[in-house]
PDB file of C-alpha atoms and ligand atoms in Angstrom:
ATOM      1  CA  UNK X 584      -0.138  -0.048   0.101  1.00  0.00           C
ATOM      2  CA  UNK X 585       1.510   3.297  -1.366  1.00  0.00           C
ATOM      3  CA  UNK X 586       0.397   5.757   1.371  1.00  0.00           C
ATOM      4  CA  UNK X 587       1.579   3.473   3.942  1.00  0.00           C
ATOM      5  CA  UNK X 588       5.210   3.381   2.515  1.00  0.00           C
ATOM      6  CA  UNK X 589       4.837   6.832   1.943  1.00  0.00           C
ATOM      7  CA  UNK X 590       4.548   7.313   5.336  1.00  0.00           C
ATOM      8  CA  UNK X 591       7.165   5.032   7.005  1.00  0.00           C
ATOM      9  CA  UNK X 592       9.611   6.697   4.298  1.00  0.00           C
ATOM     10  CA  UNK X 593       8.629  10.027   5.827  1.00  0.00           C
ATOM     11  CA  UNK X 594       7.895   8.988   9.738  1.00  0.00           C
ATOM     12  CA  UNK X 595       9.831   6.129  10.470  1.00  0.00           C
ATOM     13  CA  UNK X 596      12.888   5.822  11.993  1.00  0.00           C
ATOM     14  CA  UNK X 597      15.192   2.897  11.935  1.00  0.00           C
ATOM     15  CA  UNK X 598      16.617   2.013  15.661  1.00  0.00           C
ATOM     16  CA  UNK X 599      19.403  -0.672  15.845  1.00  0.00           C
ATOM     17  CA  UNK X 600      18.292  -4.159  16.043  1.00  0.00           C
ATOM     18  CA  UNK X 601      16.274  -4.329  13.094  1.00  0.00           C
ATOM     19  CA  UNK X 602      13.878  -2.078  14.572  1.00  0.00           C
ATOM     20  CA  UNK X 603      11.382   0.259  12.943  1.00  0.00           C
ATOM     21  CA  UNK X 604      10.308   2.736  15.194  1.00  0.00           C
ATOM     22  CA  UNK X 605       7.114   4.195  13.931  1.00  0.00           C
ATOM     23  CA  UNK X 606       5.856   6.167  16.835  1.00  0.00           C
ATOM     24  CA  UNK X 607       4.459   9.604  15.151  1.00  0.00           C
ATOM     25  CA  UNK X 608       1.426   7.764  13.400  1.00  0.00           C
ATOM     26  CA  UNK X 609       1.301   4.024  14.620  1.00  0.00           C
ATOM     27  CA  UNK X 610       2.408   2.993  17.758  1.00  0.00           C
ATOM     28  CA  UNK X 611       2.671   5.877  20.464  1.00  0.00           C
ATOM     29  CA  UNK X 612       0.500   8.903  18.676  1.00  0.00           C
ATOM     30  CA  UNK X 613      -1.961   7.144  16.241  1.00  0.00           C
ATOM     31  CA  UNK X 614      -3.313   8.853  13.174  1.00  0.00           C
ATOM     32  CA  UNK X 615      -6.650   7.313  12.745  1.00  0.00           C
ATOM     33  CA  UNK X 616      -7.414   8.885   9.766  1.00  0.00           C
ATOM     34  CA  UNK X 617      -4.363   6.538   8.055  1.00  0.00           C
ATOM     35  CA  UNK X 618      -6.065   3.490  10.173  1.00  0.00           C
ATOM     36  CA  UNK X 619      -9.418   4.189   8.854  1.00  0.00           C
ATOM     37  CA  UNK X 620      -7.564   3.773   5.354  1.00  0.00           C
ATOM     38  CA  UNK X 621      -5.405   0.718   6.282  1.00  0.00           C
ATOM     39  CA  UNK X 622      -8.989  -0.849   7.777  1.00  0.00           C
ATOM     40  CA  UNK X 623     -10.192  -0.310   4.251  1.00  0.00           C
ATOM     41  CA  UNK X 624      -7.756  -2.299   2.633  1.00  0.00           C
ATOM     42  CA  UNK X 625      -8.284  -5.244   5.097  1.00  0.00           C
ATOM     43  CA  UNK X 626     -11.994  -4.966   4.439  1.00  0.00           C
ATOM     44  CA  UNK X 627     -11.783  -5.417   0.751  1.00  0.00           C
ATOM     45  CA  UNK X 628      -9.369  -8.593   1.601  1.00  0.00           C
ATOM     46  CA  UNK X 629     -11.564  -9.955   3.760  1.00  0.00           C
ATOM     47  CA  UNK X 630     -15.075  -8.902   3.212  1.00  0.00           C
ATOM     48  CA  UNK X 631     -16.657 -11.860   1.906  1.00  0.00           C
ATOM     49  CA  UNK X 632     -15.168 -14.404   4.673  1.00  0.00           C
ATOM     50  CA  UNK X 633     -17.413 -13.979   6.876  1.00  0.00           C
ATOM     51  CA  UNK X 634     -15.445 -12.414   9.645  1.00  0.00           C
ATOM     52  CA  UNK X 635     -17.261 -12.132  12.994  1.00  0.00           C
ATOM     53  CA  UNK X 636     -14.656 -11.206  15.434  1.00  0.00           C
ATOM     54  CA  UNK X 637     -10.950  -9.237  15.523  1.00  0.00           C
ATOM     55  CA  UNK X 638      -8.453 -10.329  17.310  1.00  0.00           C
ATOM     56  CA  UNK X 639      -5.266  -8.608  18.613  1.00  0.00           C
ATOM     57  CA  UNK X 640      -2.746  -8.969  20.982  1.00  0.00           C
ATOM     58  CA  UNK X 641      -1.864  -6.148  23.703  1.00  0.00           C
ATOM     59  CA  UNK X 642      -0.857  -3.180  23.598  1.00  0.00           C
ATOM     60  CA  UNK X 643       0.345  -1.935  20.084  1.00  0.00           C
ATOM     61  CA  UNK X 644      -2.325  -3.572  18.139  1.00  0.00           C
ATOM     62  CA  UNK X 645      -5.571  -2.295  19.672  1.00  0.00           C
ATOM     63  CA  UNK X 646      -5.900   0.997  17.886  1.00  0.00           C
ATOM     64  CA  UNK X 647      -5.591  -0.657  14.731  1.00  0.00           C
ATOM     65  CA  UNK X 648      -7.603  -3.603  15.618  1.00  0.00           C
ATOM     66  CA  UNK X 649     -10.432  -0.839  17.138  1.00  0.00           C
ATOM     67  CA  UNK X 650     -10.639   0.585  13.807  1.00  0.00           C
ATOM     68  CA  UNK X 651     -10.473  -2.256  11.437  1.00  0.00           C
ATOM     69  CA  UNK X 652     -13.397  -4.050  13.860  1.00  0.00           C
ATOM     70  CA  UNK X 653     -15.404  -0.571  13.222  1.00  0.00           C
ATOM     71  CA  UNK X 654     -15.074  -1.880   9.370  1.00  0.00           C
ATOM     72  CA  UNK X 655     -15.973  -5.016   9.661  1.00  0.00           C
ATOM     73  CA  UNK X 656     -18.781  -4.349  12.246  1.00  0.00           C
ATOM     74  CA  UNK X 657     -17.975  -6.709  14.725  1.00  0.00           C
ATOM     75  CA  UNK X 658     -16.477  -6.948  18.067  1.00  0.00           C
ATOM     76  CA  UNK X 659     -12.661  -6.531  18.880  1.00  0.00           C
ATOM     77  CA  UNK X 660     -10.899  -8.771  21.312  1.00  0.00           C
ATOM     78  CA  UNK X 661      -7.211  -8.243  22.548  1.00  0.00           C
ATOM     79  CA  UNK X 662      -4.978 -10.889  24.391  1.00  0.00           C
ATOM     80  CA  UNK X 663      -3.976  -9.853  27.268  1.00  0.00           C
ATOM     81  CA  UNK X 664      -0.170 -10.270  28.880  1.00  0.00           C
ATOM     82  CA  UNK X 665      -0.647 -11.460  32.151  1.00  0.00           C
ATOM     83  CA  UNK X 666       1.501 -12.895  35.681  1.00  0.00           C
ATOM     84  CA  UNK X 667      -2.267 -14.316  36.540  1.00  0.00           C
ATOM     85  CA  UNK X 668      -2.616 -18.166  35.719  1.00  0.00           C
ATOM     86  CA  UNK X 669      -5.453 -20.321  34.740  1.00  0.00           C
ATOM     87  CA  UNK X 670      -6.721 -20.755  37.439  1.00  0.00           C
ATOM     88  CA  UNK X 671     -10.325 -21.701  37.463  1.00  0.00           C
ATOM     89  CA  UNK X 672     -10.110 -22.606  33.597  1.00  0.00           C
ATOM     90  CA  UNK X 673     -11.659 -19.571  32.054  1.00  0.00           C
ATOM     91  CA  UNK X 674      -8.769 -18.527  29.900  1.00  0.00           C
ATOM     92  CA  UNK X 675      -7.262 -19.679  27.078  1.00  0.00           C
ATOM     93  CA  UNK X 676      -3.530 -19.408  27.302  1.00  0.00           C
ATOM     94  CA  UNK X 677      -0.228 -19.238  25.296  1.00  0.00           C
ATOM     95  CA  UNK X 678       3.186 -18.448  25.210  1.00  0.00           C
ATOM     96  CA  UNK X 679       4.671 -15.630  23.310  1.00  0.00           C
ATOM     97  CA  UNK X 680       8.410 -14.390  22.731  1.00  0.00           C
ATOM     98  CA  UNK X 681       8.049 -10.394  22.793  1.00  0.00           C
ATOM     99  CA  UNK X 682      10.264  -9.359  19.797  1.00  0.00           C
ATOM    100  CA  UNK X 683      11.056  -6.014  21.310  1.00  0.00           C
ATOM    101  CA  UNK X 684      11.433  -6.504  24.863  1.00  0.00           C
ATOM    102  CA  UNK X 685      12.913 -10.030  24.330  1.00  0.00           C
ATOM    103  CA  UNK X 686      11.104 -11.300  27.288  1.00  0.00           C
ATOM    104  CA  UNK X 687       7.959 -14.077  27.396  1.00  0.00           C
ATOM    105  CA  UNK X 688       4.324 -13.066  28.252  1.00  0.00           C
ATOM    106  CA  UNK X 689       1.418 -15.671  29.324  1.00  0.00           C
ATOM    107  CA  UNK X 690      -0.837 -14.164  26.967  1.00  0.00           C
ATOM    108  CA  UNK X 691      -4.717 -15.271  27.990  1.00  0.00           C
ATOM    109  CA  UNK X 692      -8.208 -14.344  26.141  1.00  0.00           C
ATOM    110  CA  UNK X 693     -11.651 -15.325  28.296  1.00  0.00           C
ATOM    111  CA  UNK X 694     -13.182 -18.253  26.650  1.00  0.00           C
ATOM    112  CA  UNK X 695     -16.327 -16.621  27.383  1.00  0.00           C
ATOM    113  CA  UNK X 696     -15.063 -14.027  24.201  1.00  0.00           C
ATOM    114  CA  UNK X 697     -13.889 -16.627  21.535  1.00  0.00           C
ATOM    115  CA  UNK X 698     -16.189 -19.431  20.517  1.00  0.00           C
ATOM    116  CA  UNK X 699     -15.912 -22.269  18.688  1.00  0.00           C
ATOM    117  CA  UNK X 700     -18.511 -20.276  15.790  1.00  0.00           C
ATOM    118  CA  UNK X 701     -16.488 -17.177  15.654  1.00  0.00           C
ATOM    119  CA  UNK X 702     -14.490 -16.701  12.164  1.00  0.00           C
ATOM    120  CA  UNK X 703     -11.397 -14.795  13.388  1.00  0.00           C
ATOM    121  CA  UNK X 704      -9.301 -11.895  11.458  1.00  0.00           C
ATOM    122  CA  UNK X 705      -6.069 -11.111  13.314  1.00  0.00           C
ATOM    123  CA  UNK X 706      -4.661  -7.865  12.988  1.00  0.00           C
ATOM    124  CA  UNK X 707      -1.313  -6.770  14.203  1.00  0.00           C
ATOM    125  CA  UNK X 708       0.894  -3.592  13.543  1.00  0.00           C
ATOM    126  CA  UNK X 709       3.990  -5.923  12.960  1.00  0.00           C
ATOM    127  CA  UNK X 710       5.146  -8.894  11.425  1.00  0.00           C
ATOM    128  CA  UNK X 711       8.533  -9.864  12.432  1.00  0.00           C
ATOM    129  CA  UNK X 712       9.806 -13.181  13.534  1.00  0.00           C
ATOM    130  CA  UNK X 713       5.846 -14.280  14.135  1.00  0.00           C
ATOM    131  CA  UNK X 714       5.652 -15.085  17.856  1.00  0.00           C
ATOM    132  CA  UNK X 715       2.872 -12.812  18.318  1.00  0.00           C
ATOM    133  CA  UNK X 716       1.239 -13.933  15.361  1.00  0.00           C
ATOM    134  CA  UNK X 717       0.963 -17.432  16.053  1.00  0.00           C
ATOM    135  CA  UNK X 718       0.022 -17.220  19.624  1.00  0.00           C
ATOM    136  CA  UNK X 719      -2.794 -15.819  18.229  1.00  0.00           C
ATOM    137  CA  UNK X 720      -3.564 -18.571  15.848  1.00  0.00           C
ATOM    138  CA  UNK X 721      -2.864 -21.224  19.110  1.00  0.00           C
ATOM    139  CA  UNK X 722      -5.826 -19.183  20.904  1.00  0.00           C
ATOM    140  CA  UNK X 723      -8.245 -19.463  18.302  1.00  0.00           C
ATOM    141  CA  UNK X 724      -7.354 -23.158  17.562  1.00  0.00           C
ATOM    142  CA  UNK X 725      -7.309 -23.489  21.227  1.00  0.00           C
ATOM    143  CA  UNK X 726     -11.217 -22.222  20.691  1.00  0.00           C
ATOM    144  CA  UNK X 727     -11.973 -24.369  17.921  1.00  0.00           C
ATOM    145  CA  UNK X 728     -12.661 -21.147  16.130  1.00  0.00           C
ATOM    146  CA  UNK X 729     -11.936 -20.108  12.240  1.00  0.00           C
ATOM    147  CA  UNK X 730      -9.464 -18.927  11.573  1.00  0.00           C
ATOM    148  CA  UNK X 731     -10.378 -16.457   8.315  1.00  0.00           C
ATOM    149  CA  UNK X 732      -6.354 -14.587   8.079  1.00  0.00           C
ATOM    150  CA  UNK X 733      -4.193 -11.985   9.518  1.00  0.00           C
ATOM    151  CA  UNK X 734      -4.274  -7.911   8.495  1.00  0.00           C
ATOM    152  CA  UNK X 735      -1.012  -6.719   9.103  1.00  0.00           C
ATOM    153  CA  UNK X 736       0.645  -2.731   8.888  1.00  0.00           C
ATOM    154  CA  UNK X 737       4.348  -3.306   8.615  1.00  0.00           C
ATOM    155  CA  UNK X 738       5.844  -6.821   7.376  1.00  0.00           C
ATOM    156  CA  UNK X 739       9.906  -7.283   8.080  1.00  0.00           C
ATOM    157  CA  UNK X 740      10.091  -9.901   5.270  1.00  0.00           C
ATOM    158  CA  UNK X 741      13.708  -9.813   6.131  1.00  0.00           C
ATOM    159  CA  UNK X 742      12.666 -11.796   9.407  1.00  0.00           C
ATOM    160  CA  UNK X 743      11.033 -15.117   8.932  1.00  0.00           C
ATOM    161  CA  UNK X 744       7.275 -14.882  10.238  1.00  0.00           C
ATOM    162  CA  UNK X 745       5.682 -14.282   7.328  1.00  0.00           C
ATOM    163  CA  UNK X 746       7.439 -16.791   5.421  1.00  0.00           C
ATOM    164  CA  UNK X 747       6.659 -19.909   8.160  1.00  0.00           C
ATOM    165  CA  UNK X 748       2.869 -18.632   9.132  1.00  0.00           C
ATOM    166  CA  UNK X 749       2.347 -18.686   5.578  1.00  0.00           C
ATOM    167  CA  UNK X 750       3.625 -22.293   5.292  1.00  0.00           C
ATOM    168  CA  UNK X 751       1.624 -23.008   7.462  1.00  0.00           C
ATOM    169  CA  UNK X 752      -1.703 -22.098   5.408  1.00  0.00           C
ATOM    170  CA  UNK X 753      -2.726 -18.604   6.889  1.00  0.00           C
ATOM    171  CA  UNK X 754      -3.502 -16.267   4.645  1.00  0.00           C
ATOM    172  CA  UNK X 755      -2.023 -12.723   5.478  1.00  0.00           C
ATOM    173  CA  UNK X 756      -2.218  -9.671   4.094  1.00  0.00           C
ATOM    174  CA  UNK X 757       0.336  -7.111   4.791  1.00  0.00           C
ATOM    175  CA  UNK X 758      -0.049  -3.651   3.691  1.00  0.00           C
ATOM    176  CA  UNK X 759       3.419  -2.967   3.846  1.00  0.00           C
ATOM    177  CA  UNK X 760       6.498  -5.224   3.099  1.00  0.00           C
ATOM    178  CA  UNK X 761       9.905  -4.008   3.687  1.00  0.00           C
ATOM    179  CA  UNK X 762      12.476  -6.078   1.758  1.00  0.00           C
ATOM    180  CA  UNK X 763      15.635  -4.649   3.622  1.00  0.00           C
ATOM    181  CA  UNK X 764      16.312  -2.352   6.584  1.00  0.00           C
ATOM    182  CA  UNK X 765      19.313  -0.442   7.628  1.00  0.00           C
ATOM    183  CA  UNK X 766      20.552   3.531   8.898  1.00  0.00           C
ATOM    184  CA  UNK X 767      20.522   4.932   6.131  1.00  0.00           C
ATOM    185  CA  UNK X 768      18.082   2.752   3.240  1.00  0.00           C
ATOM    186  CA  UNK X 769      14.463   1.339   3.806  1.00  0.00           C
ATOM    187  CA  UNK X 770      13.353  -0.770   0.669  1.00  0.00           C
ATOM    188  CA  UNK X 771      10.038  -2.644   0.249  1.00  0.00           C
ATOM    189  CA  UNK X 772       9.054  -5.779  -1.721  1.00  0.00           C
ATOM    190  CA  UNK X 773       7.869  -5.389  -5.189  1.00  0.00           C
TER     191      UNK X 773
HETATM  192  P1  5GP Z1061       6.994 -11.123  16.397  1.00  0.00           P
HETATM  193  O1  5GP Z1061       6.454 -11.451  17.330  1.00  0.00           O
HETATM  194  O2  5GP Z1061       6.399 -11.197  14.608  1.00  0.00           O
HETATM  195  O3  5GP Z1061       8.389 -10.856  16.358  1.00  0.00           O
HETATM  196  O4  5GP Z1061       6.850  -9.482  16.620  1.00  0.00           O
HETATM  197  C1  5GP Z1061       5.590  -8.688  16.514  1.00  0.00           C
HETATM  198  C2  5GP Z1061       5.635  -7.649  17.746  1.00  0.00           C
HETATM  199  O5  5GP Z1061       6.676  -6.971  17.655  1.00  0.00           O
HETATM  200  C3  5GP Z1061       4.463  -6.699  16.919  1.00  0.00           C
HETATM  201  O6  5GP Z1061       3.267  -6.664  17.700  1.00  0.00           O
HETATM  202  C4  5GP Z1061       5.121  -5.608  17.605  1.00  0.00           C
HETATM  203  O7  5GP Z1061       4.739  -4.803  18.252  1.00  0.00           O
HETATM  204  C5  5GP Z1061       6.879  -5.864  18.071  1.00  0.00           C
HETATM  205  N1  5GP Z1061       7.548  -5.359  16.555  1.00  0.00           N
HETATM  206  C6  5GP Z1061       8.323  -6.144  15.900  1.00  0.00           C
HETATM  207  N2  5GP Z1061       8.805  -5.758  14.698  1.00  0.00           N
HETATM  208  C7  5GP Z1061       8.922  -4.414  15.333  1.00  0.00           C
HETATM  209  C8  5GP Z1061       9.799  -3.215  14.687  1.00  0.00           C
HETATM  210  O8  5GP Z1061      10.264  -3.170  13.972  1.00  0.00           O
HETATM  211  N3  5GP Z1061       9.057  -1.951  15.303  1.00  0.00           N
HETATM  212  C9  5GP Z1061       8.041  -2.038  16.701  1.00  0.00           C
HETATM  213  N4  5GP Z1061       7.617  -0.864  16.507  1.00  0.00           N
HETATM  214  N5  5GP Z1061       7.299  -3.050  16.717  1.00  0.00           N
HETATM  215  C10 5GP Z1061       7.629  -4.369  16.237  1.00  0.00           C
END
């Protein structure tokens, strides 16, 4: 998506360790007009798939997922990072290794809000090594819900997540696909 690529080139900042900072419009301050345009793209891609729930992971996916949910006319559910154990069996839980913080989190959703009848679209800001998306896929699988696919704003194609998850059959619609990135250059896939 040209618009998002141009915005990344204009306002994104490359940080050491292969991190792209997009705090000015995506991760901290949020440009919701841009978000609505991203949501339109995902809606075009998944409009015929009967999506009735959007699932994301806190924190930075939530803003995007809310605008996407509004476009699809369905609720948005976010997986919570937590230290609380699943004592009473009321939550699905999985482990996710955070790319940006290097930590492993327990991630949960309440069983009450993710049902086997749900047709779920995953939304997240970045796809890098794929751990976040894989965790969300696992929660959907545990619920016996249908996984329709994933809408991603920025995919870093030089990291292995996208290729691995597509090979497992996940449909992923990424709106900006970065081929390579260094301090002084950033190249998108064709
Ligand atoms: P993965 O689990 O695919 O390795 O990483 C995805 C998660 O890590 C995303 O939810 C996102 O919050 C964070 N992330 C990964 N790469 C970047 C990056 O280059 N910049 C920012 N701001 N977040 C990233």
